[in-house]
Amino acid sequence: MDKKVFNIFIVSLLFLFLVSSVSAANIHDDNMTVLTDGCNYQPITSDLSNDDIQSKFDSANDGDTFEFTGGEYRDVSLIVNKKLNIISKNKSLVYTSGKLNDNAKRLGIDKTFGFYFTSKSAGSTLSGITILADGSDCGVIVDSAKNVTVRDNNVLGGKNCILVKNSDRINIFGNGLSKATNNGLQLKDVKNSLVKNNEISYNKWSGIETSNIEYCNITNNTIHHNDLNGISTFNRSSNTLITRNNVYDNTNGVYINSTSTNDVVKTNSLTHSRKDPRSSMGGFETGNGFLLGSAFRSSGNSKLVVEYNYLAHNEFYQAKNYWENENFELGQNWYDSNDPSNTFVCPRLLASLMKLDTLSISNTLSLQLKDSSGKAVNEFATFQTNVEVDGNKYTVDVKNGQATVVKDLDPTVDHDVQVEIGGQYYKYDYKASGENGAEQDSKSTSSDGETGSQGNSDDGGTSDVNGGSNYQGNSQGGNSSGSHVTNSQKSGNYGTNSSSIPSQDTSDNGNDALSNGDLDAGNTGSGDASSEGKAYEIIPPVTTSKELTNTSGLIVLCILSIMGCLIYGYRRKSEFE
């Protein structure tokens, strides 16, 4: 019996030794940790040279993760030639190299860069890194790649902060792109891609410039203080959505200078565009919220749709068409005016006029946008306005065409209501509920004072103008005990330009290349359009690696338990025999 027990014990020890050896083999001297899915994680410390990092990239397996853990990295010019996750959790600062290294020259790359994603980098991610690209052509280049995500980075400088060309299903998400000598983001021959939640500012040309794009989605970006346009499209654009962007303080808001097919410009806020007589586009081609260029072409059932945008406080036109183009009809938009003669829309545009009304349901005072037919709007760009009720001032966010101003309005007494529209306050004679909901004639008066303070939106509650609290709500439902008030203005379906001299609406741009095409646009690309006929939001999650938990102690404990059970069972068996 003792001999058999001894044999079992020896076998168990040998097994335990083998398990321990395997566990030890998973821990490498170079701090590499083997992941459960077969991918590797490796920190990139700041003492590594660019060649050292490139060597690690080149020897990696598809799906490996590299984390930049240091504070600063100098002379970086890295080529991503396989599926890699490149991340930083502390916004590591990377200074790009202004020179092409031998590796880049061998691949025929002719632009300097910080990170270059090739056609073999499908599925890669670049996340969380601050890239200073002064002296380089680009901070990031994505070339002939598919399904690459560039998210949550800050890229400053370069000719273009990010250049994407000849690529498909690229996600540019949550980045800060600024101070480029050309564009914050340039898309050339790109399809099925998403540009979302980026802040793009202080670039010398446009915030976003496109050339030959299809089935792309440019949405929810904040684009401001660029020296040319917020968004520019050149050459061809098809089946592309430009929606929910907040575009302000650029030379123009959105500039369409392409052949446009089935494109939609919708629910954007296009404000505070500034005139610049020194602009390369020419003084008469600046200061517009929405601008159609000389190369714009779109017609028939697949023509460009421009609707539900907020166009206000632009120094020249709210919306303008190039003076030699044919007349073009816009959809429903709000030009911050209930007066068709004061919309500042170019005479070569037919513009349906929306109106902003007050609405009382029960004891709640709300604002409601309505289209030209009087139908309430429930999809629209977000904008702010000021309202004064009985001497109390409120700043409200109008979201999807609606805003709640006061929830506890007394319906039994008259109220003095003034709404800011186009920088002026319009007075409404707001009668008590005894009027049986009849429409009241309003007396619109203008105020020469400054507009009220801006505030952040909160749900519920009231505040004066200094507090900045706003209301959000739906004015539907409930029993109407108040009066429906409209601002009585001139009737008409189309807005007109306040100027009566359309012959002056000509370009003085001289040698301006932008009026005829892109200053830096690529050749017309090729490729089949997506069969689905719409842009998809594809945001793959960032794959960050997790270290393998050391379970060797648990394994040893389990084996010792099994050994004890075997020995105990063997002895019990001998006792029975």
Coordinates of C-alpha atoms in Angstrom, one line a residue:
M1 CA 0.0 0.0 0.0
D2 CA 2.8 2.4 1.0
K3 CA 4.6 1.9 -2.3
K4 CA 1.4 2.7 -4.3
V5 CA 0.8 5.8 -2.3
F6 CA 4.4 6.8 -2.8
N7 CA 4.0 6.4 -6.6
I8 CA 0.9 8.5 -6.7
F9 CA 2.7 11.2 -4.7
I10 CA 5.7 11.2 -7.2
V11 CA 3.4 11.5 -10.2
S12 CA 1.5 14.4 -8.6
L13 CA 4.8 16.2 -7.9
L14 CA 5.9 15.8 -11.5
F15 CA 2.6 17.2 -12.7
L16 CA 2.8 20.1 -10.3
F17 CA 6.3 20.9 -11.6
L18 CA 5.1 20.9 -15.2
V19 CA 2.2 23.2 -14.4
S20 CA 4.6 25.6 -12.6
S21 CA 7.0 25.6 -15.6
V22 CA 4.2 26.5 -18.0
S23 CA 3.0 29.3 -15.7
A24 CA 6.5 30.7 -15.5
A25 CA 6.9 30.6 -19.3
N26 CA 4.0 33.1 -19.6
I27 CA 6.0 35.9 -17.8
H28 CA 8.6 37.5 -20.1
D29 CA 11.7 39.5 -19.2
D30 CA 10.5 42.3 -21.6
N31 CA 7.3 43.0 -19.5
M32 CA 5.2 41.3 -22.2
T33 CA 2.0 39.7 -20.9
V34 CA 0.3 37.0 -22.8
L35 CA -3.4 37.7 -23.0
T36 CA -6.1 35.0 -22.8
D37 CA -7.1 35.7 -26.5
G38 CA -3.6 35.2 -27.7
C39 CA -2.8 38.9 -28.2
N40 CA 0.0 40.7 -26.4
Y41 CA 0.3 43.9 -24.4
Q42 CA 3.5 45.9 -24.2
P43 CA 4.2 49.3 -22.6
I44 CA 6.1 51.9 -24.7
T45 CA 8.3 53.9 -22.4
S46 CA 9.7 57.3 -23.2
D47 CA 13.3 56.1 -23.3
L48 CA 12.7 54.1 -26.4
S49 CA 13.8 55.6 -29.7
N50 CA 11.5 55.8 -32.8
D51 CA 13.5 52.9 -34.3
D52 CA 13.0 50.8 -31.1
I53 CA 9.2 51.4 -31.2
Q54 CA 9.0 50.7 -34.9
S55 CA 10.8 47.4 -34.4
K56 CA 8.3 46.4 -31.8
F57 CA 5.4 47.3 -34.1
D58 CA 7.0 45.3 -36.9
S59 CA 7.5 42.2 -34.8
A60 CA 4.1 42.3 -33.2
N61 CA 1.1 40.0 -33.9
D62 CA -2.2 41.2 -35.3
G63 CA -4.3 42.5 -32.4
D64 CA -1.4 43.4 -30.1
T65 CA -1.8 46.4 -27.9
F66 CA 0.9 49.0 -27.3
E67 CA 0.5 51.6 -24.5
F68 CA 2.5 54.8 -24.5
T69 CA 3.2 55.2 -20.8
G70 CA 5.7 58.0 -20.7
G71 CA 5.3 61.8 -20.7
E72 CA 7.0 62.8 -23.9
Y73 CA 8.4 61.2 -27.1
R74 CA 10.6 63.0 -29.6
D75 CA 11.0 62.6 -33.4
V76 CA 8.2 60.1 -33.8
S77 CA 7.4 58.8 -37.3
L78 CA 5.7 55.4 -36.9
I79 CA 4.2 53.1 -39.6
V80 CA 1.4 50.8 -38.6
N81 CA 1.4 47.9 -41.1
K82 CA -0.8 45.5 -39.2
K83 CA -3.8 45.5 -36.9
L84 CA -2.6 47.2 -33.7
N85 CA -4.1 49.0 -30.8
I86 CA -2.0 52.0 -29.9
I87 CA -3.2 53.7 -26.7
S88 CA -2.3 56.1 -24.0
K89 CA -4.1 56.5 -20.7
N90 CA -2.3 59.8 -19.7
K91 CA -2.4 61.7 -23.0
S92 CA 1.3 61.1 -23.7
L93 CA 2.8 63.9 -25.8
V94 CA 4.3 62.9 -29.1
Y95 CA 6.4 65.3 -31.1
T96 CA 6.4 64.2 -34.8
S97 CA 9.5 64.0 -37.0
G98 CA 9.7 66.5 -39.9
K99 CA 11.8 64.0 -41.9
L100 CA 11.0 60.9 -43.9
N101 CA 12.9 57.9 -42.5
D102 CA 14.2 55.0 -44.6
N103 CA 11.3 52.8 -43.8
A104 CA 8.8 55.4 -45.1
K105 CA 10.9 56.0 -48.3
R106 CA 10.9 52.2 -49.0
L107 CA 7.1 52.2 -48.9
G108 CA 6.9 55.2 -51.3
I109 CA 5.5 57.5 -48.7
D110 CA 6.0 61.2 -49.6
K111 CA 4.5 63.0 -46.6
T112 CA 6.0 63.4 -43.1
F113 CA 3.8 62.2 -40.3
G114 CA 3.5 61.0 -36.7
F115 CA 1.4 57.8 -37.3
Y116 CA 0.8 56.3 -40.7
F117 CA -1.8 53.5 -41.2
T118 CA -1.3 51.5 -44.3
S119 CA -3.6 49.2 -46.2
K120 CA -2.5 46.3 -43.9
S121 CA -3.6 48.1 -40.8
A122 CA -7.3 47.1 -41.0
G123 CA -8.9 47.0 -37.5
S124 CA -6.3 49.3 -35.9
T125 CA -7.0 51.9 -33.2
L126 CA -5.1 55.0 -32.2
S127 CA -6.4 56.5 -28.9
G128 CA -5.6 58.9 -26.1
I129 CA -2.4 60.5 -27.5
T130 CA -1.5 64.2 -27.8
I131 CA 0.3 64.7 -31.2
L132 CA 2.3 67.9 -31.8
A133 CA 2.8 67.9 -35.6
D134 CA 4.5 71.2 -36.2
G135 CA 7.0 70.8 -39.0
S136 CA 5.3 67.7 -40.4
D137 CA 2.7 67.3 -43.2
C138 CA 0.3 65.5 -40.9
G139 CA -0.1 64.3 -37.4
V140 CA -2.0 61.2 -38.6
I141 CA -2.4 59.7 -42.1
V142 CA -4.7 56.8 -42.9
D143 CA -4.0 55.6 -46.5
S144 CA -5.9 52.9 -48.4
A145 CA -7.1 51.3 -45.1
K146 CA -10.3 49.9 -43.8
N147 CA -11.9 49.9 -40.4
V148 CA -9.4 52.1 -38.7
T149 CA -10.4 54.2 -35.6
V150 CA -8.7 57.4 -34.5
R151 CA -10.4 58.5 -31.3
D152 CA -9.9 60.7 -28.3
N153 CA -6.6 62.2 -29.4
N154 CA -5.4 65.8 -29.5
V155 CA -3.6 66.6 -32.8
L156 CA -2.1 70.1 -33.2
G157 CA -0.3 71.5 -36.2
G158 CA 0.9 70.0 -39.4
K159 CA -0.5 71.0 -42.8
N160 CA -3.5 68.7 -42.0
C161 CA -4.0 67.4 -38.4
I162 CA -5.5 64.2 -39.9
L163 CA -5.5 63.1 -43.5
V164 CA -7.6 60.2 -44.6
K165 CA -7.4 59.1 -48.3
N166 CA -8.5 56.2 -50.4
S167 CA -10.1 54.5 -47.4
D168 CA -13.3 52.8 -46.3
R169 CA -15.1 52.6 -42.9
I170 CA -12.8 55.0 -41.0
N171 CA -13.9 56.4 -37.7
I172 CA -12.7 59.8 -36.6
F173 CA -14.2 60.2 -33.1
G174 CA -13.8 62.5 -30.2
N175 CA -10.6 64.2 -31.3
G176 CA -9.3 67.7 -30.8
L177 CA -7.9 69.0 -34.1
S178 CA -6.4 72.5 -34.2
K179 CA -3.7 74.9 -35.5
A180 CA -3.1 73.1 -38.8
T181 CA -1.7 75.3 -41.6
N182 CA -4.3 73.8 -43.9
N183 CA -7.2 71.8 -42.6
G184 CA -8.1 70.1 -39.3
L185 CA -9.4 67.0 -41.1
Q186 CA -9.1 66.2 -44.8
L187 CA -11.0 63.4 -46.4
K188 CA -10.0 62.4 -50.0
D189 CA -11.6 59.6 -51.8
V190 CA -13.3 58.2 -48.7
K191 CA -16.5 56.2 -48.2
N192 CA -18.7 54.7 -45.4
S193 CA -16.9 56.7 -42.8
L194 CA -17.9 58.5 -39.6
V195 CA -16.7 61.8 -38.3
K196 CA -18.3 62.4 -34.9
N197 CA -17.9 64.4 -31.6
N198 CA -14.7 66.1 -32.7
E199 CA -13.7 69.7 -31.8
I200 CA -12.0 71.3 -34.8
S201 CA -10.8 74.8 -34.4
Y202 CA -8.2 77.5 -35.3
N203 CA -7.0 75.9 -38.5
K204 CA -5.8 78.2 -41.4
W205 CA -8.1 76.6 -44.0
S206 CA -11.3 74.6 -43.2
G207 CA -12.2 72.6 -40.1
I208 CA -13.2 69.7 -42.4
E209 CA -12.4 69.5 -46.1
T210 CA -13.7 66.7 -48.3
S211 CA -13.0 65.7 -51.9
N212 CA -14.8 62.7 -53.5
I213 CA -16.7 61.2 -50.6
E214 CA -19.7 58.9 -50.4
Y215 CA -21.8 57.4 -47.7
C216 CA -20.1 59.4 -45.0
N217 CA -21.6 60.8 -41.8
I218 CA -20.3 64.1 -40.3
T219 CA -22.2 64.6 -37.1
N220 CA -22.2 66.2 -33.7
N221 CA -18.9 68.0 -34.2
T222 CA -18.0 71.5 -32.8
I223 CA -16.2 73.5 -35.5
H224 CA -15.2 77.0 -34.8
H225 CA -12.6 79.8 -35.5
N226 CA -11.2 78.4 -38.7
D227 CA -9.9 80.9 -41.2
L228 CA -11.9 79.6 -44.1
N229 CA -15.0 77.4 -43.8
G230 CA -16.3 75.2 -41.0
I231 CA -17.0 72.3 -43.5
S232 CA -16.0 72.4 -47.2
T233 CA -16.9 69.8 -49.9
F234 CA -15.2 69.6 -53.3
N235 CA -15.4 67.6 -56.5
R236 CA -18.0 64.9 -55.7
S237 CA -20.1 64.1 -52.7
S238 CA -22.9 61.6 -52.5
N239 CA -25.1 60.0 -49.9
T240 CA -23.4 62.0 -47.2
L241 CA -25.0 63.3 -44.0
I242 CA -23.9 66.6 -42.4
T243 CA -26.0 66.8 -39.2
R244 CA -26.1 68.1 -35.7
N245 CA -22.9 70.1 -36.0
N246 CA -22.3 73.3 -34.1
V247 CA -20.4 75.5 -36.6
Y248 CA -19.6 79.1 -35.6
D249 CA -17.0 81.9 -35.9
N250 CA -15.6 80.6 -39.2
T251 CA -15.4 82.6 -42.5
N252 CA -18.3 80.5 -43.7
G253 CA -20.3 77.8 -42.0
V254 CA -20.9 75.0 -44.5
Y255 CA -19.5 75.5 -48.1
I256 CA -20.8 73.1 -50.8
N257 CA -18.6 73.4 -53.9
S258 CA -19.1 69.9 -55.3
T259 CA -21.5 67.8 -57.4
S260 CA -23.9 66.7 -54.7
T261 CA -26.0 63.6 -55.0
N262 CA -28.4 62.6 -52.2
D263 CA -26.5 64.6 -49.6
V264 CA -28.3 66.0 -46.6
V265 CA -27.3 69.1 -44.6
K266 CA -29.7 69.0 -41.6
T267 CA -30.1 70.1 -38.0
N268 CA -26.9 72.1 -37.9
S269 CA -26.3 75.4 -36.1
L270 CA -24.5 77.7 -38.5
T271 CA -23.8 81.0 -36.8
H272 CA -21.5 84.0 -36.5
S273 CA -19.6 83.6 -39.8
R274 CA -17.4 86.6 -40.3
K275 CA -16.7 88.7 -43.4
D276 CA -13.0 88.8 -44.4
P277 CA -12.0 91.0 -47.3
R278 CA -8.5 89.5 -47.1
S279 CA -9.7 85.9 -47.6
S280 CA -8.5 83.9 -50.5
M281 CA -12.2 83.3 -51.3
G282 CA -12.8 87.0 -51.8
G283 CA -14.8 89.3 -49.5
F284 CA -18.2 88.6 -51.1
E285 CA -17.7 84.9 -50.6
T286 CA -17.3 85.2 -46.8
G287 CA -19.5 85.8 -43.8
N288 CA -22.2 83.3 -44.8
G289 CA -23.8 80.6 -42.7
F290 CA -24.4 78.3 -45.7
L291 CA -22.8 78.9 -49.1
L292 CA -23.1 77.2 -52.5
G293 CA -19.9 77.6 -54.6
S294 CA -19.5 78.0 -58.3
A295 CA -18.8 74.3 -58.8
F296 CA -22.0 73.3 -57.0
R297 CA -24.3 71.0 -59.1
S298 CA -27.3 69.2 -57.8
S299 CA -30.8 68.5 -59.3
G300 CA -33.7 66.1 -59.7
N301 CA -34.9 63.6 -57.2
S302 CA -31.4 63.1 -55.8
K303 CA -30.6 66.8 -55.2
L304 CA -29.0 68.2 -52.0
V305 CA -31.4 68.6 -49.1
V306 CA -30.8 71.5 -46.7
E307 CA -33.4 71.7 -43.9
Y308 CA -34.0 72.2 -40.2
N309 CA -30.8 74.2 -39.7
Y310 CA -30.4 77.2 -37.5
L311 CA -28.8 80.1 -39.5
A312 CA -28.3 83.3 -37.5
H313 CA -25.9 86.1 -36.7
N314 CA -23.8 85.7 -39.8
E315 CA -22.2 88.9 -41.1
F316 CA -23.2 88.6 -44.8
Y317 CA -26.0 86.2 -45.7
Q318 CA -27.6 83.5 -43.6
A319 CA -27.6 81.4 -46.8
K320 CA -26.1 82.3 -50.2
N321 CA -25.9 80.9 -53.7
Y322 CA -23.0 81.7 -56.1
W323 CA -24.3 84.5 -58.3
E324 CA -23.9 82.7 -61.6
N325 CA -25.6 79.5 -60.4
E326 CA -29.2 78.6 -61.1
N327 CA -31.7 79.3 -58.4
F328 CA -31.8 76.6 -55.7
E329 CA -34.6 75.8 -53.3
L330 CA -33.8 75.1 -49.7
G331 CA -36.0 73.2 -47.3
Q332 CA -37.4 74.4 -44.0
N333 CA -34.8 76.4 -42.0
W334 CA -34.9 79.0 -39.2
Y335 CA -33.2 82.3 -40.0
D336 CA -33.8 83.9 -36.6
S337 CA -36.6 86.0 -38.0
N338 CA -40.4 85.8 -38.3
D339 CA -40.3 88.5 -41.0
P340 CA -39.8 87.2 -44.6
S341 CA -38.3 90.5 -45.7
N342 CA -35.6 90.3 -43.0
T343 CA -34.1 86.8 -43.3
F344 CA -30.9 87.8 -45.2
V345 CA -31.2 85.0 -47.7
C346 CA -29.6 85.4 -51.1
P347 CA -32.1 86.2 -53.9
R348 CA -30.9 83.1 -55.8
L349 CA -32.2 80.9 -53.1
L350 CA -35.9 80.0 -52.5
A351 CA -36.1 79.7 -48.7
S352 CA -39.2 78.4 -46.9
L353 CA -39.7 80.5 -43.7
M354 CA -40.2 78.9 -40.3
K355 CA -41.6 80.9 -37.4
L356 CA -41.0 80.9 -33.7
D357 CA -44.2 81.1 -31.6
T358 CA -45.1 81.1 -27.9
L359 CA -47.4 78.5 -26.7
S360 CA -49.3 78.1 -23.4
I361 CA -50.7 74.7 -22.2
S362 CA -52.1 74.6 -18.8
N363 CA -49.8 76.8 -16.7
T364 CA -46.6 76.2 -18.8
L365 CA -45.2 78.8 -21.2
S366 CA -43.2 77.3 -24.0
L367 CA -41.6 78.2 -27.3
Q368 CA -42.4 76.2 -30.4
L369 CA -40.9 76.4 -33.9
K370 CA -43.4 75.9 -36.8
D371 CA -42.7 75.3 -40.5
S372 CA -44.2 77.4 -43.2
S373 CA -47.5 75.5 -43.1
G374 CA -47.9 76.1 -39.4
K375 CA -47.0 72.5 -38.4
A376 CA -45.0 72.1 -35.2
V377 CA -41.4 71.0 -35.7
N378 CA -40.0 68.2 -33.7
E379 CA -36.6 67.8 -35.3
F380 CA -34.2 70.8 -35.4
A381 CA -30.8 72.2 -34.5
T382 CA -30.2 73.3 -30.9
F383 CA -30.0 77.0 -30.3
Q384 CA -30.4 79.5 -27.5
T385 CA -32.6 82.5 -27.1
N386 CA -33.7 84.9 -24.4
V387 CA -37.3 85.4 -23.1
E388 CA -38.6 88.0 -20.6
V389 CA -41.7 87.2 -18.7
D390 CA -43.2 89.9 -16.4
G391 CA -39.7 91.4 -16.0
N392 CA -37.9 88.1 -15.3
K393 CA -35.3 87.1 -17.9
Y394 CA -34.6 83.5 -18.9
T395 CA -32.1 82.0 -21.3
V396 CA -33.4 78.8 -22.8
D397 CA -32.1 76.1 -25.1
V398 CA -34.5 75.3 -27.9
K399 CA -34.1 71.6 -28.7
N400 CA -35.8 69.9 -31.5
G401 CA -37.9 73.0 -32.0
Q402 CA -39.2 73.3 -28.4
A403 CA -38.3 74.9 -25.2
T404 CA -40.1 75.4 -21.9
V405 CA -39.7 78.8 -20.4
V406 CA -41.9 78.9 -17.2
K407 CA -43.8 76.0 -15.7
D408 CA -45.8 77.8 -13.0
L409 CA -47.3 80.6 -15.1
D410 CA -50.6 81.9 -13.5
P411 CA -53.3 81.4 -16.2
T412 CA -55.7 83.7 -14.5
V413 CA -53.8 87.0 -15.1
D414 CA -52.3 88.8 -18.1
H415 CA -48.6 88.4 -18.6
D416 CA -46.0 90.6 -20.4
V417 CA -44.0 88.2 -22.6
Q418 CA -41.1 89.3 -24.8
V419 CA -39.0 86.9 -27.0
E420 CA -35.7 87.7 -28.5
I421 CA -35.6 87.1 -32.2
G422 CA -32.8 88.3 -34.4
G423 CA -31.2 90.3 -31.6
Q424 CA -34.5 92.2 -30.9
Y425 CA -37.2 91.6 -28.3
Y426 CA -40.7 91.1 -29.7
K427 CA -43.6 91.8 -27.3
Y428 CA -46.6 89.6 -27.0
D429 CA -49.9 90.7 -25.4
Y430 CA -50.4 87.5 -23.4
K431 CA -54.0 87.4 -22.2
A432 CA -55.5 85.3 -19.4
S433 CA -57.4 82.1 -20.1
G434 CA -60.7 83.9 -20.4
E435 CA -59.8 84.5 -24.0
N436 CA -60.7 80.8 -24.6
G437 CA -57.5 80.1 -26.4
A438 CA -58.1 82.6 -29.2
E439 CA -55.1 83.8 -31.1
Q440 CA -54.1 87.3 -29.9
D441 CA -52.6 90.0 -32.1
S442 CA -49.1 90.9 -30.8
K443 CA -47.4 94.1 -30.9
S444 CA -43.8 93.6 -31.8
T445 CA -41.3 96.1 -30.5
S446 CA -37.6 96.0 -30.7
S447 CA -35.1 96.5 -27.8
D448 CA -31.8 98.2 -28.4
G449 CA -30.2 96.6 -25.3
E450 CA -27.7 93.8 -25.3
T451 CA -29.0 90.3 -25.3
G452 CA -29.2 88.4 -22.0
S453 CA -26.6 86.2 -20.5
Q454 CA -26.0 82.8 -21.8
G455 CA -26.5 79.8 -19.5
N456 CA -26.3 76.1 -19.4
S457 CA -29.4 73.9 -19.8
D458 CA -30.9 72.2 -16.8
D459 CA -34.1 70.2 -16.5
G460 CA -36.8 72.0 -14.5
G461 CA -36.6 74.9 -12.2
T462 CA -36.6 78.6 -12.9
S463 CA -33.9 81.2 -12.8
D464 CA -33.3 84.8 -13.7
V465 CA -31.0 85.7 -16.5
N466 CA -27.9 85.6 -14.3
G467 CA -28.5 82.0 -13.2
G468 CA -28.8 80.8 -16.8
S469 CA -31.0 77.8 -15.9
N470 CA -33.2 76.7 -18.7
Y471 CA -36.1 74.5 -19.2
Q472 CA -36.7 71.6 -21.6
G473 CA -39.9 70.1 -22.2
N474 CA -42.6 69.0 -24.7
S475 CA -45.5 71.4 -25.0
Q476 CA -47.8 68.6 -26.1
G477 CA -50.5 67.2 -23.9
G478 CA -52.6 68.7 -21.1
N479 CA -55.7 70.8 -21.3
S480 CA -55.2 74.2 -22.8
S481 CA -56.2 76.9 -20.4
G482 CA -54.0 79.7 -21.8
S483 CA -53.9 81.5 -25.1
H484 CA -52.0 80.6 -28.2
V485 CA -50.1 83.7 -29.3
T486 CA -48.4 84.3 -32.7
N487 CA -46.2 87.1 -33.7
S488 CA -48.2 88.9 -36.4
Q489 CA -45.8 89.7 -39.3
K490 CA -45.8 89.8 -43.0
S491 CA -47.1 86.7 -44.8
G492 CA -45.2 84.8 -47.4
N493 CA -43.8 81.4 -48.1
Y494 CA -40.3 82.4 -49.0
G495 CA -37.7 84.5 -47.2
T496 CA -36.0 87.3 -49.1
N497 CA -32.8 89.3 -48.9
S498 CA -33.0 92.5 -47.0
S499 CA -30.9 94.1 -49.7
S500 CA -32.6 95.1 -52.9
I501 CA -29.4 95.1 -55.0
P502 CA -28.7 91.5 -56.0
S503 CA -26.5 92.8 -58.9
Q504 CA -23.8 93.5 -56.3
D505 CA -23.8 89.9 -55.2
T506 CA -20.7 89.0 -57.2
S507 CA -17.4 87.5 -56.4
D508 CA -14.2 89.6 -56.1
N509 CA -12.0 86.7 -55.5
G510 CA -9.5 87.3 -58.3
N511 CA -7.2 84.2 -58.5
D512 CA -9.1 82.3 -55.9
A513 CA -8.7 78.6 -56.5
L514 CA -11.4 77.7 -54.0
S515 CA -14.2 79.1 -56.2
N516 CA -13.3 76.5 -58.8
G517 CA -12.1 73.6 -56.7
D518 CA -10.0 72.3 -53.9
L519 CA -6.6 73.8 -53.2
D520 CA -5.3 70.4 -52.1
A521 CA -7.9 67.9 -53.4
G522 CA -6.8 64.5 -54.8
N523 CA -7.8 63.0 -58.1
T524 CA -11.2 61.5 -58.5
G525 CA -11.2 58.1 -56.8
S526 CA -12.8 54.9 -57.8
G527 CA -14.8 52.3 -55.9
D528 CA -18.3 50.9 -55.6
A529 CA -20.7 52.7 -53.4
S530 CA -22.3 50.8 -50.5
S531 CA -25.3 48.9 -51.5
E532 CA -27.2 49.9 -48.3
G533 CA -27.6 53.4 -49.6
K534 CA -27.0 55.1 -46.2
A535 CA -24.2 56.0 -43.8
Y536 CA -23.6 53.8 -40.9
E537 CA -22.2 54.7 -37.5
I538 CA -19.5 52.2 -36.9
I539 CA -17.5 52.8 -33.7
P540 CA -15.7 49.7 -32.6
P541 CA -14.6 49.8 -29.0
V542 CA -11.0 50.4 -28.2
T543 CA -9.5 47.1 -27.4
T544 CA -7.3 47.6 -24.4
S545 CA -5.3 44.6 -23.1
K546 CA -5.7 43.1 -19.6
E547 CA -2.9 41.3 -17.9
L548 CA -3.3 37.6 -17.3
T549 CA -4.0 36.8 -13.6
N550 CA -1.4 34.6 -12.0
T551 CA -3.4 31.4 -11.1
S552 CA -0.5 29.1 -10.3
G553 CA -1.2 29.1 -6.6
L554 CA -4.8 28.1 -7.1
I555 CA -3.7 25.3 -9.4
V556 CA -1.2 24.0 -6.8
L557 CA -3.9 24.1 -4.2
C558 CA -6.3 22.2 -6.4
I559 CA -3.7 19.5 -7.2
L560 CA -2.8 19.0 -3.5
S561 CA -6.5 18.6 -2.8
I562 CA -6.9 16.0 -5.5
M563 CA -3.8 14.2 -4.2
G564 CA -5.2 14.1 -0.6
C565 CA -8.5 12.7 -1.9
L566 CA -6.7 10.0 -3.9
I567 CA -4.5 9.0 -0.9
Y568 CA -7.5 9.0 1.4
G569 CA -9.6 6.9 -1.0
Y570 CA -6.8 4.4 -1.5
R571 CA -6.4 3.9 2.2
R572 CA -10.2 3.5 2.7
K573 CA -10.2 0.9 -0.1
S574 CA -7.4 -1.1 1.7
E575 CA -9.4 -1.0 4.9
F576 CA -12.4 -2.5 3.2
E577 CA -10.3 -5.2 1.6

